[in-house]
PDB file of C-alpha atoms and ligand atoms in Angstrom:
ATOM      1  CA  MET B  24       0.049   0.008  -0.082  1.00 82.00           C
ATOM      2  CA  THR B  25       1.636   3.234  -1.257  1.00 92.00           C
ATOM      3  CA  THR B  26       1.256   6.409   0.879  1.00 97.00           C
ATOM      4  CA  LYS B  27       0.163   9.607  -1.144  1.00 98.00           C
ATOM      5  CA  LEU B  28       2.418  12.190  -0.130  1.00 98.00           C
ATOM      6  CA  LEU B  29       2.265  16.226  -0.679  1.00 98.00           C
ATOM      7  CA  ILE B  30       5.461  18.047   0.171  1.00 99.00           C
ATOM      8  CA  ASP B  31       5.550  21.649   1.212  1.00 99.00           C
ATOM      9  CA  THR B  32       9.156  22.806   0.847  1.00 99.00           C
ATOM     10  CA  ASP B  33      11.672  25.584   0.660  1.00 98.00           C
ATOM     11  CA  PRO B  34      14.601  23.837  -1.292  1.00 98.00           C
ATOM     12  CA  GLY B  35      17.053  23.901   0.323  1.00 96.00           C
ATOM     13  CA  CYS B  36      19.754  21.150   0.006  1.00 97.00           C
ATOM     14  CA  ASP B  37      18.012  18.815   2.635  1.00 97.00           C
ATOM     15  CA  ASP B  38      14.924  19.465   1.015  1.00 98.00           C
ATOM     16  CA  ALA B  39      16.320  18.206  -2.094  1.00 98.00           C
ATOM     17  CA  VAL B  40      17.353  14.991  -0.499  1.00 98.00           C
ATOM     18  CA  ALA B  41      13.825  14.666   1.044  1.00 98.00           C
ATOM     19  CA  ILE B  42      12.235  15.147  -2.315  1.00 98.00           C
ATOM     20  CA  ALA B  43      14.596  12.717  -3.986  1.00 98.00           C
ATOM     21  CA  ALA B  44      13.872  10.009  -1.398  1.00 98.00           C
ATOM     22  CA  ALA B  45      10.294  10.497  -1.763  1.00 98.00           C
ATOM     23  CA  LEU B  46      10.303  10.062  -5.435  1.00 98.00           C
ATOM     24  CA  ALA B  47      12.416   7.267  -5.084  1.00 98.00           C
ATOM     25  CA  HIS B  48      10.914   5.160  -2.245  1.00 98.00           C
ATOM     26  CA  PRO B  49       8.485   2.374  -3.634  1.00 97.00           C
ATOM     27  CA  ASP B  50       5.784   2.980  -0.764  1.00 98.00           C
ATOM     28  CA  LEU B  51       5.659   6.722  -1.512  1.00 98.00           C
ATOM     29  CA  GLU B  52       3.701   8.501  -4.040  1.00 97.00           C
ATOM     30  CA  VAL B  53       4.338  12.081  -4.267  1.00 97.00           C
ATOM     31  CA  VAL B  54       1.160  13.905  -5.555  1.00 97.00           C
ATOM     32  CA  GLY B  55       3.030  17.323  -5.828  1.00 98.00           C
ATOM     33  CA  LEU B  56       4.908  19.793  -4.275  1.00 98.00           C
ATOM     34  CA  SER B  57       3.906  23.299  -2.707  1.00 99.00           C
ATOM     35  CA  THR B  58       6.726  25.730  -2.359  1.00 99.00           C
ATOM     36  CA  VAL B  59       7.454  28.383   0.244  1.00 98.00           C
ATOM     37  CA  ALA B  60       9.682  31.294   0.990  1.00 98.00           C
ATOM     38  CA  GLY B  61      12.261  30.085   3.474  1.00 98.00           C
ATOM     39  CA  ASN B  62      15.839  28.916   2.876  1.00 98.00           C
ATOM     40  CA  THR B  63      15.750  31.582   0.005  1.00 98.00           C
ATOM     41  CA  THR B  64      13.012  33.522  -1.795  1.00 98.00           C
ATOM     42  CA  LEU B  65       9.806  31.818  -3.314  1.00 98.00           C
ATOM     43  CA  GLU B  66      11.261  32.559  -6.766  1.00 98.00           C
ATOM     44  CA  ASN B  67      14.207  30.577  -5.972  1.00 98.00           C
ATOM     45  CA  THR B  68      12.396  27.745  -4.187  1.00 98.00           C
ATOM     46  CA  THR B  69      10.044  27.332  -6.785  1.00 98.00           C
ATOM     47  CA  ARG B  70      12.772  27.186  -9.398  1.00 98.00           C
ATOM     48  CA  ASN B  71      14.950  24.857  -7.296  1.00 98.00           C
ATOM     49  CA  ALA B  72      11.723  22.452  -7.016  1.00 98.00           C
ATOM     50  CA  HIS B  73      11.544  22.288 -10.765  1.00 98.00           C
ATOM     51  CA  ALA B  74      15.212  21.845 -11.218  1.00 98.00           C
ATOM     52  CA  ILE B  75      15.168  18.888  -8.824  1.00 98.00           C
ATOM     53  CA  LEU B  76      12.480  17.167 -10.447  1.00 98.00           C
ATOM     54  CA  GLU B  77      14.001  17.833 -13.818  1.00 97.00           C
ATOM     55  CA  LEU B  78      17.469  16.257 -12.756  1.00 98.00           C
ATOM     56  CA  LEU B  79      15.664  13.325 -11.461  1.00 97.00           C
ATOM     57  CA  ASP B  80      13.579  13.042 -14.637  1.00 95.00           C
ATOM     58  CA  ARG B  81      10.278  13.398 -12.638  1.00 91.00           C
ATOM     59  CA  THR B  82       8.716  16.382 -14.429  1.00 82.00           C
ATOM     60  CA  ASN B  83       5.089  15.076 -14.390  1.00 80.00           C
ATOM     61  CA  PHE B  84       4.397  16.700 -11.054  1.00 87.00           C
ATOM     62  CA  PRO B  85       2.363  19.663 -10.255  1.00 97.00           C
ATOM     63  CA  VAL B  86       4.442  22.334  -8.322  1.00 98.00           C
ATOM     64  CA  ALA B  87       2.412  25.143  -6.817  1.00 98.00           C
ATOM     65  CA  ARG B  88       3.963  28.465  -5.528  1.00 98.00           C
ATOM     66  CA  GLY B  89       2.803  29.293  -2.119  1.00 98.00           C
ATOM     67  CA  CYS B  90       3.318  32.148   0.292  1.00 98.00           C
ATOM     68  CA  ASP B  91       6.449  34.707  -0.677  1.00 98.00           C
ATOM     69  CA  ARG B  92       6.930  35.825   2.885  1.00 98.00           C
ATOM     70  CA  PRO B  93       5.938  34.569   6.545  1.00 98.00           C
ATOM     71  CA  ILE B  94       2.502  35.854   7.791  1.00 98.00           C
ATOM     72  CA  SER B  95       3.662  38.751   9.596  1.00 97.00           C
ATOM     73  CA  ARG B  96       7.366  39.032   9.533  1.00 97.00           C
ATOM     74  CA  GLU B  97      10.210  39.864   7.042  1.00 97.00           C
ATOM     75  CA  LEU B  98      11.802  36.679   5.365  1.00 96.00           C
ATOM     76  CA  VAL B  99      14.681  35.638   7.004  1.00 94.00           C
ATOM     77  CA  SER B 100      16.580  33.282   4.598  1.00 93.00           C
ATOM     78  CA  ALA B 101      19.458  30.903   4.698  1.00 90.00           C
ATOM     79  CA  GLU B 102      21.664  31.003   1.707  1.00 89.00           C
ATOM     80  CA  ASP B 103      24.774  31.209   3.745  1.00 86.00           C
ATOM     81  CA  VAL B 104      24.052  27.709   4.458  1.00 88.00           C
ATOM     82  CA  HIS B 105      22.199  26.281   1.580  1.00 91.00           C
ATOM     83  CA  GLY B 106      24.342  28.306  -1.176  1.00 91.00           C
ATOM     84  CA  PRO B 107      23.647  31.103  -3.645  1.00 91.00           C
ATOM     85  CA  GLY B 108      20.033  30.840  -4.882  1.00 95.00           C
ATOM     86  CA  GLY B 109      19.302  28.271  -1.992  1.00 95.00           C
ATOM     87  CA  ILE B 110      20.869  25.452  -3.504  1.00 96.00           C
ATOM     88  CA  ARG B 111      24.206  23.605  -4.361  1.00 95.00           C
ATOM     89  CA  GLY B 112      25.383  21.179  -7.172  1.00 93.00           C
ATOM     90  CA  ASP B 113      24.809  20.802 -10.632  1.00 91.00           C
ATOM     91  CA  LEU B 114      21.453  21.420 -11.660  1.00 95.00           C
ATOM     92  CA  PRO B 115      19.577  21.856 -14.932  1.00 94.00           C
ATOM     93  CA  GLU B 116      17.992  25.387 -15.620  1.00 95.00           C
ATOM     94  CA  PRO B 117      14.270  24.140 -15.468  1.00 95.00           C
ATOM     95  CA  THR B 118      11.741  24.790 -18.319  1.00 94.00           C
ATOM     96  CA  ALA B 119       8.558  23.853 -16.559  1.00 94.00           C
ATOM     97  CA  GLU B 120       6.205  26.331 -14.869  1.00 95.00           C
ATOM     98  CA  PRO B 121       4.423  26.129 -11.625  1.00 97.00           C
ATOM     99  CA  ILE B 122       0.681  25.319 -11.799  1.00 98.00           C
ATOM    100  CA  ASP B 123      -1.825  28.333 -11.386  1.00 96.00           C
ATOM    101  CA  ALA B 124      -3.085  27.118  -7.892  1.00 97.00           C
ATOM    102  CA  HIS B 125      -1.486  29.079  -5.017  1.00 98.00           C
ATOM    103  CA  GLY B 126       0.380  26.640  -2.656  1.00 98.00           C
ATOM    104  CA  ALA B 127      -1.856  26.798   0.026  1.00 98.00           C
ATOM    105  CA  ALA B 128      -4.992  26.250  -2.156  1.00 98.00           C
ATOM    106  CA  PHE B 129      -3.061  23.483  -3.611  1.00 98.00           C
ATOM    107  CA  ILE B 130      -2.828  21.736  -0.315  1.00 99.00           C
ATOM    108  CA  VAL B 131      -6.547  22.225   0.546  1.00 98.00           C
ATOM    109  CA  ASP B 132      -7.372  20.770  -2.972  1.00 98.00           C
ATOM    110  CA  GLN B 133      -5.242  17.888  -2.502  1.00 98.00           C
ATOM    111  CA  ALA B 134      -6.729  17.213   0.743  1.00 98.00           C
ATOM    112  CA  ARG B 135     -10.151  17.380  -0.902  1.00 98.00           C
ATOM    113  CA  GLU B 136      -9.358  15.042  -3.614  1.00 98.00           C
ATOM    114  CA  TYR B 137      -7.294  12.342  -1.537  1.00 98.00           C
ATOM    115  CA  GLY B 138      -8.685  12.651   1.784  1.00 98.00           C
ATOM    116  CA  ASP B 139      -7.354  10.175   4.423  1.00 97.00           C
ATOM    117  CA  ASP B 140      -5.273   8.566   1.680  1.00 98.00           C
ATOM    118  CA  LEU B 141      -3.041  11.806   1.747  1.00 98.00           C
ATOM    119  CA  THR B 142       0.058  12.679   4.058  1.00 98.00           C
ATOM    120  CA  ILE B 143       1.442  16.028   3.929  1.00 99.00           C
ATOM    121  CA  ALA B 144       4.971  16.867   5.068  1.00 99.00           C
ATOM    122  CA  ALA B 145       5.949  20.772   5.651  1.00 99.00           C
ATOM    123  CA  VAL B 146       9.595  20.895   5.413  1.00 98.00           C
ATOM    124  CA  GLY B 147      10.024  24.648   5.126  1.00 98.00           C
ATOM    125  CA  PRO B 148       8.533  27.257   7.352  1.00 98.00           C
ATOM    126  CA  TRP B 149       4.872  26.223   8.044  1.00 98.00           C
ATOM    127  CA  THR B 150       3.321  29.367   6.229  1.00 99.00           C
ATOM    128  CA  ASN B 151       1.773  27.447   3.466  1.00 99.00           C
ATOM    129  CA  LEU B 152       0.334  24.997   5.848  1.00 98.00           C
ATOM    130  CA  ALA B 153      -0.985  27.296   8.246  1.00 98.00           C
ATOM    131  CA  THR B 154      -2.622  29.492   5.440  1.00 98.00           C
ATOM    132  CA  ALA B 155      -4.133  26.320   4.131  1.00 98.00           C
ATOM    133  CA  MET B 156      -5.707  25.340   7.531  1.00 98.00           C
ATOM    134  CA  LEU B 157      -7.155  28.931   7.341  1.00 98.00           C
ATOM    135  CA  LEU B 158      -8.760  28.167   4.028  1.00 98.00           C
ATOM    136  CA  GLU B 159      -9.948  24.935   5.297  1.00 98.00           C
ATOM    137  CA  PRO B 160      -9.967  24.424   9.093  1.00 98.00           C
ATOM    138  CA  ALA B 161     -11.000  20.848   8.914  1.00 98.00           C
ATOM    139  CA  LEU B 162      -7.854  20.119   7.015  1.00 98.00           C
ATOM    140  CA  PRO B 163      -6.062  18.137   9.749  1.00 98.00           C
ATOM    141  CA  ASP B 164      -9.365  15.727  10.124  1.00 98.00           C
ATOM    142  CA  MET B 165      -9.287  15.163   6.393  1.00 98.00           C
ATOM    143  CA  VAL B 166      -5.767  13.726   5.674  1.00 98.00           C
ATOM    144  CA  ALA B 167      -4.061  11.039   7.183  1.00 98.00           C
ATOM    145  CA  ASN B 168      -1.091  12.523   8.851  1.00 98.00           C
ATOM    146  CA  ILE B 169       0.841  16.056   8.884  1.00 98.00           C
ATOM    147  CA  TYR B 170       4.489  15.609   9.373  1.00 99.00           C
ATOM    148  CA  LEU B 171       6.556  18.571  10.095  1.00 98.00           C
ATOM    149  CA  MET B 172      10.066  19.352  10.079  1.00 98.00           C
ATOM    150  CA  GLY B 173      10.802  21.931  12.734  1.00 98.00           C
ATOM    151  CA  GLY B 174      11.123  22.862  16.159  1.00 98.00           C
ATOM    152  CA  ALA B 175      13.526  22.289  18.868  1.00 98.00           C
ATOM    153  CA  ALA B 176      11.279  20.636  21.915  1.00 95.00           C
ATOM    154  CA  MET B 177      14.141  19.729  24.234  1.00 95.00           C
ATOM    155  CA  THR B 178      17.184  20.872  22.779  1.00 96.00           C
ATOM    156  CA  GLY B 179      18.609  24.284  21.467  1.00 96.00           C
ATOM    157  CA  GLY B 180      17.688  25.987  18.345  1.00 96.00           C
ATOM    158  CA  ASN B 181      19.977  26.383  15.138  1.00 95.00           C
ATOM    159  CA  VAL B 182      19.036  29.968  14.467  1.00 95.00           C
ATOM    160  CA  THR B 183      18.952  31.257  18.036  1.00 96.00           C
ATOM    161  CA  PRO B 184      19.684  29.578  21.463  1.00 96.00           C
ATOM    162  CA  GLU B 185      15.955  28.817  21.522  1.00 96.00           C
ATOM    163  CA  ALA B 186      14.478  28.669  17.748  1.00 97.00           C
ATOM    164  CA  GLU B 187      14.924  26.263  14.834  1.00 98.00           C
ATOM    165  CA  PHE B 188      14.795  27.796  11.361  1.00 98.00           C
ATOM    166  CA  ASN B 189      11.562  26.769   9.910  1.00 98.00           C
ATOM    167  CA  VAL B 190       9.515  27.938  13.282  1.00 98.00           C
ATOM    168  CA  TYR B 191      11.957  30.768  13.658  1.00 98.00           C
ATOM    169  CA  VAL B 192      10.856  32.302  10.197  1.00 98.00           C
ATOM    170  CA  ASP B 193       7.081  32.043  10.748  1.00 98.00           C
ATOM    171  CA  PRO B 194       6.561  31.825  14.510  1.00 98.00           C
ATOM    172  CA  GLU B 195       2.777  32.825  13.797  1.00 98.00           C
ATOM    173  CA  ALA B 196       2.264  30.060  11.458  1.00 98.00           C
ATOM    174  CA  ALA B 197       3.989  27.508  13.480  1.00 98.00           C
ATOM    175  CA  SER B 198       1.597  28.800  16.570  1.00 98.00           C
ATOM    176  CA  HIS B 199      -1.195  27.896  14.561  1.00 98.00           C
ATOM    177  CA  VAL B 200      -0.074  24.558  13.243  1.00 98.00           C
ATOM    178  CA  VAL B 201       0.866  23.240  16.637  1.00 97.00           C
ATOM    179  CA  GLN B 202      -2.426  24.266  18.146  1.00 96.00           C
ATOM    180  CA  HIS B 203      -4.672  23.031  15.496  1.00 96.00           C
ATOM    181  CA  ALA B 204      -3.109  20.462  13.591  1.00 96.00           C
ATOM    182  CA  ARG B 205      -2.328  17.449  16.076  1.00 95.00           C
ATOM    183  CA  PRO B 206       1.061  17.170  13.836  1.00 98.00           C
ATOM    184  CA  LYS B 207       3.988  14.912  14.298  1.00 98.00           C
ATOM    185  CA  MET B 208       6.975  17.312  14.679  1.00 98.00           C
ATOM    186  CA  GLY B 209      10.488  16.017  13.735  1.00 98.00           C
ATOM    187  CA  GLY B 210      12.534  18.882  15.382  1.00 98.00           C
ATOM    188  CA  LEU B 211      16.368  19.213  16.086  1.00 97.00           C
ATOM    189  CA  ASP B 212      15.934  16.777  18.865  1.00 97.00           C
ATOM    190  CA  VAL B 213      16.046  14.144  16.116  1.00 98.00           C
ATOM    191  CA  THR B 214      17.078  15.698  13.042  1.00 97.00           C
ATOM    192  CA  ASN B 215      20.245  17.061  14.237  1.00 96.00           C
ATOM    193  CA  ARG B 216      21.462  13.471  14.699  1.00 96.00           C
ATOM    194  CA  SER B 217      20.228  12.613  11.353  1.00 97.00           C
ATOM    195  CA  THR B 218      23.449  12.677   9.038  1.00 96.00           C
ATOM    196  CA  VAL B 219      24.756  10.286   6.541  1.00 95.00           C
ATOM    197  CA  ALA B 220      27.920   8.803   6.494  1.00 94.00           C
ATOM    198  CA  ALA B 221      31.048  10.654   5.366  1.00 93.00           C
ATOM    199  CA  GLU B 222      31.878   7.780   3.083  1.00 94.00           C
ATOM    200  CA  LEU B 223      28.507   7.731   1.313  1.00 95.00           C
ATOM    201  CA  ILE B 224      28.697  11.547   0.593  1.00 95.00           C
ATOM    202  CA  GLU B 225      32.657  10.757  -0.842  1.00 93.00           C
ATOM    203  CA  ASP B 226      31.242   7.886  -2.786  1.00 95.00           C
ATOM    204  CA  TYR B 227      28.419   9.688  -4.266  1.00 95.00           C
ATOM    205  CA  ALA B 228      30.780  12.790  -5.314  1.00 94.00           C
ATOM    206  CA  ASP B 229      32.830  10.182  -7.731  1.00 94.00           C
ATOM    207  CA  ARG B 230      29.479   9.078  -9.108  1.00 96.00           C
ATOM    208  CA  ASP B 231      27.506  10.141 -12.170  1.00 96.00           C
ATOM    209  CA  ALA B 232      24.640  12.564 -12.158  1.00 95.00           C
ATOM    210  CA  PRO B 233      22.351  12.828 -10.223  1.00 97.00           C
ATOM    211  CA  PHE B 234      24.468  11.385  -7.238  1.00 97.00           C
ATOM    212  CA  ASP B 235      27.411  13.988  -7.405  1.00 96.00           C
ATOM    213  CA  THR B 236      24.704  16.629  -7.080  1.00 96.00           C
ATOM    214  CA  ILE B 237      23.049  14.648  -4.325  1.00 97.00           C
ATOM    215  CA  ALA B 238      26.569  14.756  -2.676  1.00 95.00           C
ATOM    216  CA  ALA B 239      26.514  18.454  -2.830  1.00 95.00           C
ATOM    217  CA  TRP B 240      23.042  18.581  -1.233  1.00 96.00           C
ATOM    218  CA  PHE B 241      24.185  16.045   1.666  1.00 95.00           C
ATOM    219  CA  GLY B 242      27.259  18.330   2.073  1.00 87.00           C
ATOM    220  CA  TYR B 243      25.574  21.485   1.907  1.00 84.00           C
ATOM    221  CA  GLU B 244      28.842  22.275  -0.280  1.00 82.00           C
ATOM    222  CA  ASP B 245      29.795  21.744  -3.786  1.00 82.00           C
ATOM    223  CA  ALA B 246      30.829  18.269  -4.784  1.00 79.00           C
ATOM    224  CA  ASP B 247      34.283  19.344  -5.948  1.00 84.00           C
ATOM    225  CA  ALA B 248      34.868  20.421  -2.447  1.00 84.00           C
ATOM    226  CA  VAL B 249      33.508  17.078  -1.160  1.00 83.00           C
ATOM    227  CA  ARG B 250      35.862  15.427  -3.783  1.00 83.00           C
ATOM    228  CA  GLU B 251      39.166  17.516  -2.657  1.00 84.00           C
ATOM    229  CA  ARG B 252      38.397  17.265   1.124  1.00 82.00           C
ATOM    230  CA  GLY B 253      35.960  14.912   2.156  1.00 83.00           C
ATOM    231  CA  ILE B 254      33.226  15.457   4.751  1.00 83.00           C
ATOM    232  CA  GLU B 255      34.864  15.403   8.231  1.00 82.00           C
ATOM    233  CA  ASP B 256      31.573  16.037  10.087  1.00 85.00           C
ATOM    234  CA  PRO B 257      28.451  15.216   7.696  1.00 88.00           C
ATOM    235  CA  PRO B 258      25.839  18.017   8.332  1.00 89.00           C
ATOM    236  CA  SER B 259      22.331  16.804   9.125  1.00 95.00           C
ATOM    237  CA  VAL B 260      19.791  16.264   6.345  1.00 97.00           C
ATOM    238  CA  HIS B 261      16.998  17.262   8.434  1.00 98.00           C
ATOM    239  CA  ASP B 262      14.129  17.156   5.873  1.00 98.00           C
ATOM    240  CA  ALA B 263      14.964  13.768   4.533  1.00 98.00           C
ATOM    241  CA  ALA B 264      14.847  12.321   8.113  1.00 98.00           C
ATOM    242  CA  VAL B 265      11.323  13.285   8.413  1.00 98.00           C
ATOM    243  CA  VAL B 266      10.153  11.775   4.796  1.00 98.00           C
ATOM    244  CA  ILE B 267      12.151   8.452   5.873  1.00 98.00           C
ATOM    245  CA  ASP B 268      10.120   8.557   9.142  1.00 98.00           C
ATOM    246  CA  ILE B 269       6.836   8.488   7.090  1.00 98.00           C
ATOM    247  CA  VAL B 270       7.758   5.052   5.483  1.00 97.00           C
ATOM    248  CA  GLU B 271      10.162   3.814   8.183  1.00 97.00           C
ATOM    249  CA  ASP B 272       9.110   4.984  11.639  1.00 98.00           C
ATOM    250  CA  ILE B 273      12.721   5.816  12.695  1.00 98.00           C
ATOM    251  CA  PHE B 274      11.496   8.353  15.133  1.00 98.00           C
ATOM    252  CA  GLU B 275      10.279   7.548  18.588  1.00 98.00           C
ATOM    253  CA  TYR B 276       7.450   9.995  19.471  1.00 98.00           C
ATOM    254  CA  GLU B 277       6.055  11.319  22.775  1.00 98.00           C
ATOM    255  CA  THR B 278       2.706  13.583  22.750  1.00 97.00           C
ATOM    256  CA  TYR B 279       2.828  16.670  24.554  1.00 97.00           C
ATOM    257  CA  PRO B 280       1.138  20.532  24.620  1.00 96.00           C
ATOM    258  CA  VAL B 281       3.715  22.561  22.629  1.00 97.00           C
ATOM    259  CA  GLU B 282       3.601  26.357  22.459  1.00 97.00           C
ATOM    260  CA  VAL B 283       5.474  28.656  20.173  1.00 98.00           C
ATOM    261  CA  ASN B 284       6.824  31.866  21.250  1.00 98.00           C
ATOM    262  CA  THR B 285       5.593  34.474  18.791  1.00 98.00           C
ATOM    263  CA  GLY B 286       7.538  37.385  20.446  1.00 97.00           C
ATOM    264  CA  HIS B 287      10.196  39.665  19.177  1.00 96.00           C
ATOM    265  CA  GLY B 288      12.724  39.122  21.358  1.00 94.00           C
ATOM    266  CA  PRO B 289      15.527  36.636  22.084  1.00 96.00           C
ATOM    267  CA  SER B 290      12.861  33.545  22.765  1.00 97.00           C
ATOM    268  CA  ARG B 291      11.074  34.332  19.095  1.00 98.00           C
ATOM    269  CA  GLY B 292      10.286  30.988  17.485  1.00 98.00           C
ATOM    270  CA  ALA B 293      10.988  28.976  20.771  1.00 98.00           C
ATOM    271  CA  THR B 294       8.939  25.605  20.972  1.00 98.00           C
ATOM    272  CA  ILE B 295       7.953  25.212  24.582  1.00 96.00           C
ATOM    273  CA  CYS B 296       7.123  21.505  25.105  1.00 95.00           C
ATOM    274  CA  ASP B 297       4.840  20.942  28.167  1.00 94.00           C
ATOM    275  CA  THR B 298       6.459  17.518  29.181  1.00 93.00           C
ATOM    276  CA  ARG B 299       5.106  17.793  32.928  1.00 92.00           C
ATOM    277  CA  GLY B 300       1.630  18.729  32.065  1.00 88.00           C
ATOM    278  CA  THR B 301       1.803  22.029  34.007  1.00 90.00           C
ATOM    279  CA  THR B 302      -0.397  24.034  31.643  1.00 87.00           C
ATOM    280  CA  GLY B 303      -3.111  21.825  31.663  1.00 87.00           C
ATOM    281  CA  GLU B 304      -3.408  22.053  27.767  1.00 86.00           C
ATOM    282  CA  GLU B 305      -4.405  19.412  25.563  1.00 86.00           C
ATOM    283  CA  GLN B 306      -1.705  16.970  24.165  1.00 85.00           C
ATOM    284  CA  THR B 307      -1.900  17.774  20.601  1.00 91.00           C
ATOM    285  CA  VAL B 308       1.530  17.161  19.292  1.00 97.00           C
ATOM    286  CA  ASP B 309       3.552  14.014  18.642  1.00 98.00           C
ATOM    287  CA  VAL B 310       6.975  15.188  19.431  1.00 98.00           C
ATOM    288  CA  ALA B 311       9.904  13.062  18.293  1.00 98.00           C
ATOM    289  CA  VAL B 312      12.101  12.379  20.916  1.00 98.00           C
ATOM    290  CA  ASP B 313      14.594   9.880  19.569  1.00 98.00           C
ATOM    291  CA  VAL B 314      16.042   8.728  16.090  1.00 98.00           C
ATOM    292  CA  ASP B 315      17.206   5.262  14.848  1.00 98.00           C
ATOM    293  CA  LEU B 316      20.125   6.544  12.944  1.00 97.00           C
ATOM    294  CA  GLU B 317      21.232   3.171  11.550  1.00 98.00           C
ATOM    295  CA  ALA B 318      17.687   2.849  10.057  1.00 98.00           C
ATOM    296  CA  PHE B 319      17.886   6.237   8.723  1.00 98.00           C
ATOM    297  CA  ARG B 320      21.183   5.860   6.898  1.00 98.00           C
ATOM    298  CA  THR B 321      20.236   2.255   5.611  1.00 98.00           C
ATOM    299  CA  THR B 322      16.936   3.169   4.253  1.00 98.00           C
ATOM    300  CA  LEU B 323      17.991   6.515   2.767  1.00 98.00           C
ATOM    301  CA  ALA B 324      21.052   4.745   0.969  1.00 98.00           C
ATOM    302  CA  GLU B 325      18.928   1.865  -0.269  1.00 98.00           C
ATOM    303  CA  THR B 326      16.184   4.484  -1.589  1.00 98.00           C
ATOM    304  CA  LEU B 327      18.395   6.619  -3.239  1.00 98.00           C
ATOM    305  CA  GLU B 328      19.667   3.661  -5.254  1.00 98.00           C
ATOM    306  CA  ASN B 329      16.181   3.481  -6.970  1.00 97.00           C
ATOM    307  CA  LEU B 330      17.008   7.025  -8.819  1.00 95.00           C
TER     308      LEU B 330
HETATM  309  O1  LIG A 428      16.318  23.817  10.752  1.00 62.52           O
HETATM  310  C1  LIG A 428      16.353  22.661   9.683  1.00 62.52           C
HETATM  311  C2  LIG A 428      15.475  23.391   8.576  1.00 62.52           C
HETATM  312  O2  LIG A 428      15.635  24.732   8.125  1.00 62.52           O
HETATM  313  C3  LIG A 428      15.163  22.335   7.279  1.00 62.52           C
HETATM  314  O3  LIG A 428      14.073  22.379   6.787  1.00 62.52           O
HETATM  315  C4  LIG A 428      16.138  23.233   6.477  1.00 62.52           C
HETATM  316  O4  LIG A 428      15.792  22.881   5.006  1.00 62.52           O
HETATM  317  C5  LIG A 428      15.891  24.598   6.776  1.00 62.52           C
HETATM  318  O5  LIG A 428      14.692  24.910   5.913  1.00 62.52           O
HETATM  319 CA1  LIG A 429      13.476  22.984   4.410  1.00 62.52          CA
END
């Protein structure tokens, strides 16, 4: 039984690995991508999404452009991490165009079409997902699952000491999602540890397309650099871990109330996980608290060989 999957994404190197893994896994049927501003501008994330699909010879997928900025903040991007234009590696200049529908409307349309056959993975800022939930408040009850990459429930952030990037960029969207979506949240608690072996990255760097480009995505740097110096400390492929969890259950979850700090101070975007039940709030978020790294690495490597 395959899982129909919609990925909301801001490619982004680790988003690209997540998309490649989703396209290659036999138990996943990608129904489309919605793009959001995050790692880079919406124009770049949408172009990058098409370029990834064309690199992988999967061009018959709808890509819907979503929100070009957070709900009520200026966009903070991460091109310093993901490279100029928001992605690294040798990618074709895409020829495809996005569909006419807005990304948030596309999410709603796919939920109405596929219902509880559909799983949604939001691996960029949750702006499109929150907007879709405002358009269709019943969305969380319509689909099978909503998986999130984001948050830092019981660990430090990667933008500030408190906040993970996807939540930091759009705290208002994140707050709405954790309060109303009953999501499965794969945060830095598990994705920081979700790395690939340096040997795999160096092996890919010496292979033909698309693997040399995937090496660049793994390492968040150009494949030449990987060939020349190798990867001493492989970075985390956050988004890919969430996609692999959908099919391989690599995460262990505990359910808690979660609140997002929507202030403008040093705690902006903090995800506060009420592990002691002190708030009396309903436990609505499945928080990933552990990851089977071996299962992640094995499944990802095996899956990508199907490309
Ligand atoms: O904090 C990691 C997240 O931020 C990932 O989704 C990565 O792509 C960046 O968007
Ligand atoms: Ca991302």
